[in-house]
Short mmCIF file of C-alpha atoms and ligand atoms in Angstrom, two decimals:
data_model
loop_
_atom_site.label_atom_id
_atom_site.label_comp_id
_atom_site.label_asym_id
_atom_site.label_seq_id
_atom_site.Cartn_x
_atom_site.Cartn_y
_atom_site.Cartn_z
CA MET M 149 30.49 -10.38 -105.48
CA SER M 150 27.55 -9.33 -103.09
CA PHE M 151 26.98 -11.03 -99.67
CA ALA M 152 22.69 -10.58 -101.07
CA GLU M 153 23.39 -13.16 -103.94
CA TYR M 154 26.64 -15.10 -105.43
CA ARG M 155 28.83 -15.27 -108.67
CA GLU M 156 31.20 -17.71 -109.06
CA LEU M 157 34.79 -16.10 -109.75
CA ILE M 158 36.78 -13.58 -107.22
CA GLN M 159 37.13 -10.66 -108.65
CA ASP M 160 38.85 -7.06 -107.76
CA GLY M 161 37.41 -5.37 -104.95
CA ASP M 162 35.87 -8.40 -103.86
CA THR M 163 35.50 -8.98 -99.65
CA ALA M 164 36.36 -13.16 -99.90
CA ILE M 165 37.43 -15.58 -96.87
CA VAL M 166 40.73 -16.69 -96.63
CA PHE M 167 40.18 -20.68 -95.01
CA LEU M 168 43.18 -22.07 -93.79
CA GLY M 169 40.46 -24.74 -90.72
CA HIS M 170 37.11 -24.23 -88.88
CA GLU M 171 39.46 -22.51 -86.53
CA SER M 172 41.46 -20.84 -88.84
CA MET M 173 40.14 -18.18 -91.14
CA PHE M 174 39.77 -14.40 -92.19
CA PRO M 175 38.16 -11.71 -94.68
CA VAL M 176 40.36 -10.13 -97.53
CA THR M 177 39.42 -7.55 -99.14
CA ILE M 178 40.94 -8.56 -102.97
CA GLN M 179 43.45 -5.96 -104.97
CA GLN M 180 45.18 -5.95 -108.32
CA GLY M 181 48.54 -6.01 -107.19
CA GLY M 182 47.91 -6.49 -103.78
CA GLN M 183 49.21 -9.34 -101.15
CA THR M 184 48.56 -11.31 -97.95
CA GLN M 185 50.70 -12.90 -95.69
CA THR M 186 49.61 -16.57 -94.38
CA LYS M 187 51.19 -19.03 -92.61
CA TYR M 188 51.64 -21.08 -95.36
CA GLY M 189 53.47 -18.35 -97.14
CA VAL M 190 52.00 -15.24 -99.68
CA LEU M 191 49.49 -14.81 -101.96
CA ARG M 192 49.66 -12.69 -104.54
CA HIS M 193 46.01 -11.18 -106.29
CA SER M 194 46.75 -10.74 -109.33
CA THR M 195 48.60 -14.18 -109.69
CA ASP M 196 46.73 -16.68 -107.34
CA LEU M 197 43.47 -15.14 -107.30
CA ILE M 198 41.21 -12.44 -109.18
CA GLY M 199 40.03 -15.18 -112.55
CA LYS M 200 39.94 -17.88 -110.03
CA LYS M 201 36.40 -19.84 -109.14
CA TYR M 202 35.16 -19.18 -105.61
CA GLY M 203 36.02 -22.43 -103.57
CA SER M 204 39.29 -22.77 -105.03
CA LYS M 205 42.24 -24.37 -103.17
CA VAL M 206 45.00 -22.23 -103.63
CA THR M 207 48.87 -22.78 -103.35
CA CYS M 208 50.48 -20.11 -101.64
CA SER M 209 54.21 -19.35 -101.92
CA LYS M 210 55.75 -22.10 -99.79
CA GLY M 211 53.73 -25.05 -100.90
CA GLY M 212 50.66 -25.47 -98.24
CA TRP M 213 47.70 -24.76 -99.67
CA VAL M 214 44.35 -22.80 -98.11
CA TYR M 215 40.52 -22.10 -99.65
CA ILE M 216 39.01 -19.20 -101.65
CA LEU M 217 35.53 -19.05 -99.80
CA TYR M 218 32.67 -16.30 -101.26
CA PRO M 219 31.75 -14.78 -98.07
CA THR M 220 28.44 -15.40 -96.22
CA PRO M 221 26.64 -13.83 -93.97
CA GLU M 222 27.52 -16.83 -92.02
CA LEU M 223 31.34 -16.71 -92.76
CA TRP M 224 30.52 -12.64 -91.78
CA THR M 225 30.15 -13.09 -88.07
CA MET M 226 32.65 -15.70 -87.59
CA ASN M 227 35.70 -13.13 -89.22
CA LEU M 228 34.31 -9.56 -88.52
CA PRO M 229 35.66 -7.30 -86.79
CA HIS M 230 34.01 -6.77 -83.82
CA ARG M 231 33.56 -3.36 -82.96
CA THR M 232 30.45 -4.84 -80.50
CA GLN M 233 29.44 -7.98 -78.90
CA ILE M 234 27.62 -9.26 -81.36
CA LEU M 235 25.19 -12.55 -82.27
CA TYR M 236 26.24 -15.99 -83.76
CA SER M 237 24.78 -18.19 -86.10
CA THR M 238 22.64 -20.18 -83.52
CA ASP M 239 21.10 -17.10 -82.22
CA ILE M 240 20.17 -15.79 -85.37
CA SER M 241 18.79 -18.89 -87.32
CA MET M 242 16.13 -18.53 -84.73
CA ILE M 243 15.60 -14.66 -84.77
CA THR M 244 14.81 -15.40 -88.44
CA MET M 245 12.60 -18.20 -88.01
CA MET M 246 10.91 -16.56 -86.37
CA LEU M 247 10.22 -13.51 -87.29
CA GLU M 248 9.11 -14.88 -90.24
CA LEU M 249 11.93 -13.22 -92.28
CA LYS M 250 11.38 -13.64 -96.23
CA PRO M 251 12.08 -12.40 -99.71
CA GLY M 252 10.30 -8.87 -99.64
CA SER M 253 10.05 -8.71 -96.07
CA VAL M 254 10.62 -5.23 -94.42
CA VAL M 255 12.66 -5.22 -91.17
CA CYS M 256 13.58 -2.70 -88.61
CA GLU M 257 16.75 -3.21 -86.36
CA SER M 258 18.68 -1.16 -83.30
CA GLY M 259 21.08 -1.41 -83.06
CA THR M 260 23.43 -2.02 -85.42
CA GLY M 261 27.24 -2.78 -83.65
CA SER M 262 29.34 -4.83 -85.75
CA GLY M 263 26.81 -5.68 -88.54
CA SER M 264 26.08 -9.28 -87.63
CA LEU M 265 22.89 -9.33 -87.20
CA SER M 266 22.17 -6.95 -89.72
CA HIS M 267 24.15 -9.12 -93.06
CA ALA M 268 21.78 -11.86 -91.74
CA ILE M 269 19.04 -10.51 -92.47
CA ILE M 270 19.58 -8.70 -96.19
CA ARG M 271 21.13 -11.73 -97.45
CA THR M 272 17.00 -12.90 -96.24
CA VAL M 273 15.20 -9.87 -97.22
CA ALA M 274 16.86 -9.85 -100.45
CA PRO M 275 15.81 -8.49 -103.29
CA THR M 276 13.03 -6.80 -103.04
CA GLY M 277 13.04 -6.37 -98.98
CA HIS M 278 14.61 -3.60 -96.50
CA LEU M 279 16.65 -3.39 -93.33
CA TYR M 280 16.43 0.28 -91.32
CA THR M 281 18.75 -0.45 -89.35
CA VAL M 282 19.54 2.32 -85.75
CA GLU M 283 22.27 2.51 -83.92
CA PHE M 284 23.24 5.83 -82.18
CA HIS M 285 26.80 5.17 -82.07
CA GLN M 286 28.42 7.81 -84.98
CA GLN M 287 31.86 5.44 -85.93
CA ARG M 288 29.71 3.02 -85.38
CA ALA M 289 26.86 3.66 -87.70
CA GLU M 290 29.63 5.19 -90.07
CA LYS M 291 31.49 1.51 -90.13
CA ALA M 292 28.38 -0.21 -90.74
CA MET M 293 27.12 1.63 -93.72
CA GLU M 294 30.46 1.17 -95.38
CA GLU M 295 30.95 -2.27 -94.81
CA PHE M 296 27.71 -2.70 -96.74
CA ARG M 297 28.81 -0.63 -99.41
CA GLN M 298 31.58 -2.63 -100.31
CA HIS M 299 29.99 -6.24 -99.59
CA LYS M 300 27.43 -4.66 -102.55
CA VAL M 301 24.95 -4.89 -99.76
CA ASP M 302 23.58 -0.81 -99.36
CA HIS M 303 20.81 -0.33 -101.90
CA LEU M 304 19.07 -2.88 -99.32
CA VAL M 305 19.58 -1.42 -96.37
CA THR M 306 19.07 2.16 -94.60
CA VAL M 307 21.77 3.17 -91.44
CA LYS M 308 20.48 5.72 -89.17
CA ASN M 309 21.79 7.07 -86.86
CA GLN M 310 20.17 8.62 -83.91
CA ASP M 311 18.72 6.90 -80.94
CA VAL M 312 15.59 4.77 -81.16
CA CYS M 313 14.80 5.01 -77.35
CA LYS M 314 13.96 8.74 -78.47
CA ASN M 315 13.75 9.36 -81.85
CA GLY M 316 12.21 5.35 -83.07
CA PHE M 317 13.84 3.97 -86.25
CA GLY M 318 12.82 6.94 -88.79
CA VAL M 319 9.51 4.56 -90.46
CA SER M 320 5.94 4.50 -89.32
CA HIS M 321 3.31 1.33 -90.17
CA VAL M 322 6.40 -0.41 -92.89
CA ALA M 323 8.10 -2.91 -90.76
CA ASP M 324 6.55 -6.66 -90.90
CA ALA M 325 9.48 -6.65 -88.07
CA VAL M 326 11.23 -5.22 -85.74
CA PHE M 327 14.76 -6.66 -83.80
CA LEU M 328 15.97 -4.76 -80.43
CA ASP M 329 19.58 -5.08 -79.21
CA ILE M 330 19.89 -2.48 -76.87
CA PRO M 331 20.68 -2.14 -72.61
CA SER M 332 17.10 -0.51 -72.12
CA PRO M 333 14.46 -2.00 -75.17
CA TRP M 334 11.64 -1.07 -72.72
CA GLU M 335 12.14 1.96 -73.83
CA ALA M 336 12.00 1.71 -77.77
CA ILE M 337 8.59 -1.11 -77.95
CA GLY M 338 5.95 1.78 -78.36
CA HIS M 339 8.70 3.32 -81.21
CA ALA M 340 8.82 -0.39 -82.46
CA LYS M 341 5.08 -0.69 -82.97
CA ASP M 342 5.09 2.38 -84.46
CA ALA M 343 7.44 1.36 -86.83
CA LEU M 344 5.36 -2.30 -87.70
CA LYS M 345 2.58 -2.45 -90.19
CA ILE M 346 -0.72 -1.28 -89.21
CA GLU M 347 -2.11 -4.74 -87.99
CA GLY M 348 0.08 -7.49 -87.58
CA GLY M 349 4.07 -7.96 -86.87
CA ARG M 350 6.63 -9.84 -85.16
CA ILE M 351 9.23 -8.44 -82.33
CA CYS M 352 11.74 -9.85 -81.34
CA SER M 353 14.07 -8.55 -77.91
CA PHE M 354 17.53 -9.82 -77.15
CA SER M 355 18.63 -9.47 -73.68
CA PRO M 356 21.08 -11.04 -71.40
CA CYS M 357 19.16 -10.18 -68.25
CA ILE M 358 16.14 -12.24 -66.86
CA GLU M 359 15.89 -8.37 -65.54
CA GLN M 360 15.76 -6.93 -68.73
CA VAL M 361 13.38 -9.29 -70.19
CA GLN M 362 10.89 -8.61 -67.30
CA ARG M 363 10.50 -5.13 -68.09
CA THR M 364 10.79 -6.09 -71.60
CA CYS M 365 7.85 -8.21 -71.76
CA LEU M 366 5.81 -5.54 -69.41
CA ALA M 367 6.14 -3.03 -71.76
CA LEU M 368 5.07 -5.44 -74.94
CA GLU M 369 1.89 -5.70 -72.73
CA GLU M 370 0.99 -2.03 -72.14
CA HIS M 371 1.17 -2.22 -75.50
CA GLY M 372 -1.10 -4.70 -76.78
CA PHE M 373 2.09 -7.64 -77.47
CA THR M 374 0.01 -10.38 -77.82
CA GLU M 375 1.92 -14.29 -77.97
CA THR M 376 4.48 -13.25 -75.89
CA SER M 377 6.92 -15.87 -75.43
CA THR M 378 11.43 -15.89 -74.10
CA LEU M 379 13.25 -18.81 -74.74
CA GLU M 380 16.60 -19.15 -74.60
CA VAL M 381 18.95 -21.35 -77.83
CA LEU M 382 21.88 -23.65 -76.39
CA LEU M 383 24.01 -25.21 -79.14
CA ARG M 384 25.27 -28.68 -78.14
CA VAL M 385 27.97 -30.58 -80.94
CA TYR M 386 28.73 -33.72 -80.85
CA ASP M 387 32.46 -34.61 -81.24
CA VAL M 388 32.64 -38.96 -82.59
CA ARG M 389 35.29 -40.31 -80.04
CA THR M 390 36.99 -43.67 -79.58
CA ILE M 391 35.86 -45.12 -76.21
CA SER M 392 37.37 -47.10 -74.18
CA LEU M 393 34.92 -49.00 -71.41
CA GLN M 394 35.59 -51.57 -68.20
CA LEU M 395 33.56 -54.64 -69.72
CA PRO M 396 31.25 -55.66 -66.24
CA ASP M 397 32.19 -59.80 -65.15
CA PHE M 398 29.16 -61.01 -64.56
CA GLY M 399 30.88 -64.37 -63.34
CA LYS M 400 30.66 -68.01 -64.78
CA PRO M 401 27.83 -68.58 -66.79
CA ALA M 402 25.59 -71.61 -66.00
CA GLU M 403 26.32 -73.80 -67.51
CA VAL M 404 23.86 -74.98 -71.04
CA GLU M 405 21.52 -78.17 -70.09
CA LYS M 406 22.83 -80.67 -73.52
CA GLY M 407 20.31 -82.21 -75.09
CA ASP M 408 18.79 -83.68 -78.38
CA GLY M 409 17.49 -80.22 -78.82
CA PRO M 410 17.50 -77.77 -81.69
CA ASP M 411 21.44 -76.31 -79.93
CA LYS M 412 22.31 -78.84 -78.64
CA SER M 413 25.67 -77.17 -80.27
CA ARG M 414 25.49 -73.42 -78.68
CA PRO M 415 28.93 -72.97 -77.34
CA VAL M 416 28.74 -71.64 -73.57
CA PRO M 417 30.18 -67.94 -73.77
CA THR M 418 33.06 -67.61 -71.94
CA PRO M 419 33.64 -63.51 -70.09
CA GLN M 420 36.26 -61.21 -71.30
CA PRO M 421 37.02 -59.52 -68.42
CA GLY M 422 39.14 -56.11 -69.83
CA THR M 423 38.20 -53.70 -71.34
CA ALA M 424 35.96 -52.59 -75.11
CA GLN M 425 36.95 -49.57 -77.12
CA PHE M 426 33.37 -48.55 -79.49
CA LYS M 427 32.82 -45.50 -81.19
CA SER M 428 30.54 -42.70 -79.46
CA GLY M 429 29.10 -39.02 -79.55
CA VAL M 430 30.39 -37.17 -77.17
CA SER M 431 29.76 -33.20 -75.80
CA PRO M 432 32.55 -31.63 -75.59
CA ARG M 433 33.16 -30.93 -71.63
CA ASP M 434 33.42 -27.06 -72.85
CA MET M 435 30.53 -24.87 -74.42
CA VAL M 436 29.05 -21.79 -75.43
CA GLY M 437 26.41 -21.53 -72.96
CA HIS M 438 24.47 -18.57 -72.51
CA THR M 439 24.28 -15.54 -74.68
CA GLY M 440 20.97 -13.86 -74.19
CA TYR M 441 16.90 -14.67 -74.11
CA LEU M 442 15.27 -13.73 -76.96
CA THR M 443 11.62 -12.69 -76.26
CA PHE M 444 8.88 -12.70 -79.43
CA ALA M 445 5.48 -11.02 -79.20
CA THR M 446 3.15 -10.34 -81.89
CA LYS M 447 1.36 -7.18 -82.28
CA SER M 448 -2.14 -7.60 -82.77
CA LEU M 449 -4.80 -7.03 -85.45
CA SER M 450 -7.15 -4.01 -84.14
C1 SAM F 544 25.14 -5.25 -79.10
S1 SAM F 544 25.59 -4.27 -80.27
C2 SAM F 544 24.03 -5.07 -81.18
C3 SAM F 544 25.26 -6.01 -82.15
C4 SAM F 544 24.39 -6.42 -82.98
N1 SAM F 544 23.36 -7.30 -83.03
C5 SAM F 544 25.00 -7.07 -83.76
O1 SAM F 544 25.24 -8.71 -83.96
O2 SAM F 544 26.45 -7.18 -84.69
C6 SAM F 544 24.30 -2.86 -79.52
C7 SAM F 544 24.28 -1.71 -79.96
O3 SAM F 544 23.21 -0.90 -79.39
C8 SAM F 544 23.76 0.64 -79.78
N2 SAM F 544 22.47 1.23 -78.52
C9 SAM F 544 22.63 0.95 -77.54
N3 SAM F 544 21.11 2.07 -77.10
C10 SAM F 544 21.14 2.56 -78.55
C11 SAM F 544 19.91 3.30 -78.97
N4 SAM F 544 19.66 3.64 -77.59
N5 SAM F 544 19.86 3.95 -79.51
C12 SAM F 544 20.52 3.40 -80.74
N6 SAM F 544 21.32 2.41 -80.86
C13 SAM F 544 21.48 1.78 -79.31
C14 SAM F 544 25.24 0.49 -78.98
O4 SAM F 544 25.89 1.80 -79.20
C15 SAM F 544 26.01 -1.00 -80.18
O5 SAM F 544 26.98 -0.86 -80.70
#
């Protein structure tokens, strides 16, 4: 199992996702002899999981069943242990597209945080690209490295435990893109410029507050970045629901004049006061609102 490629069968040491429903899933490390409790009973790794195909429906000891899913970065984002605030797939998809990431891209990131974005970047740039990720909190940097090893993507990522505002990314003129998710991104713009390839390259900074965005935009301009733009991604989902609506009462219709024409026999519709039921797309009352602003810019050609 690797987060950067696909394998069909569940093996000892894999990280798998136990899926009970969209609102209920969790990651599990597969171990010979290991057991996992679910509300449907126990899952025995050796007999119930190892050797089975990912995506299988597996019956637990009390008769209920779960699906065992291959771990993708999207599922990891929904299930990872939070050590910090994290980025979710809605923002991640926009970041990946606007930074033009693809297999072979070299990317610099700070901070690593809980590694939510890092996993998505690694999967996108694999098998020939690389992620340099900088985190100044020592335990977070170590935990991220441990997870990358366990998820078999450590050859695609270098974790540096240092302050990106003081010491930069530890690489010069190699990156196709830089991503910042730190409280004072404006202090890291000079280092970002240095990390980017000599000509061109894209940068993105994520900030929850507009004051942070303003300072970052000024710093981008000072360092000669162009095409600066800030956007916010809001996800609005629609549920399909059966709804009832009161029918309007337009009063008694005018009698259709009877004549010799083709609609001689047309019936006169009778108004039906009351309600009608029909299916419609309805947005939920509560939706995830503001997460942060994404500021993008391009390193100009010199
Ligand atoms: C909000 S979290 C990043 C979350 C990450 N994007 C994710 O999706 O999991 C911000 C991280 O930046 C780190 N950080 C803040 N300032 C930093 C700096 N100057 N240098 C390196 N890391 C920094 C913090 O320790 C924290 O772990």
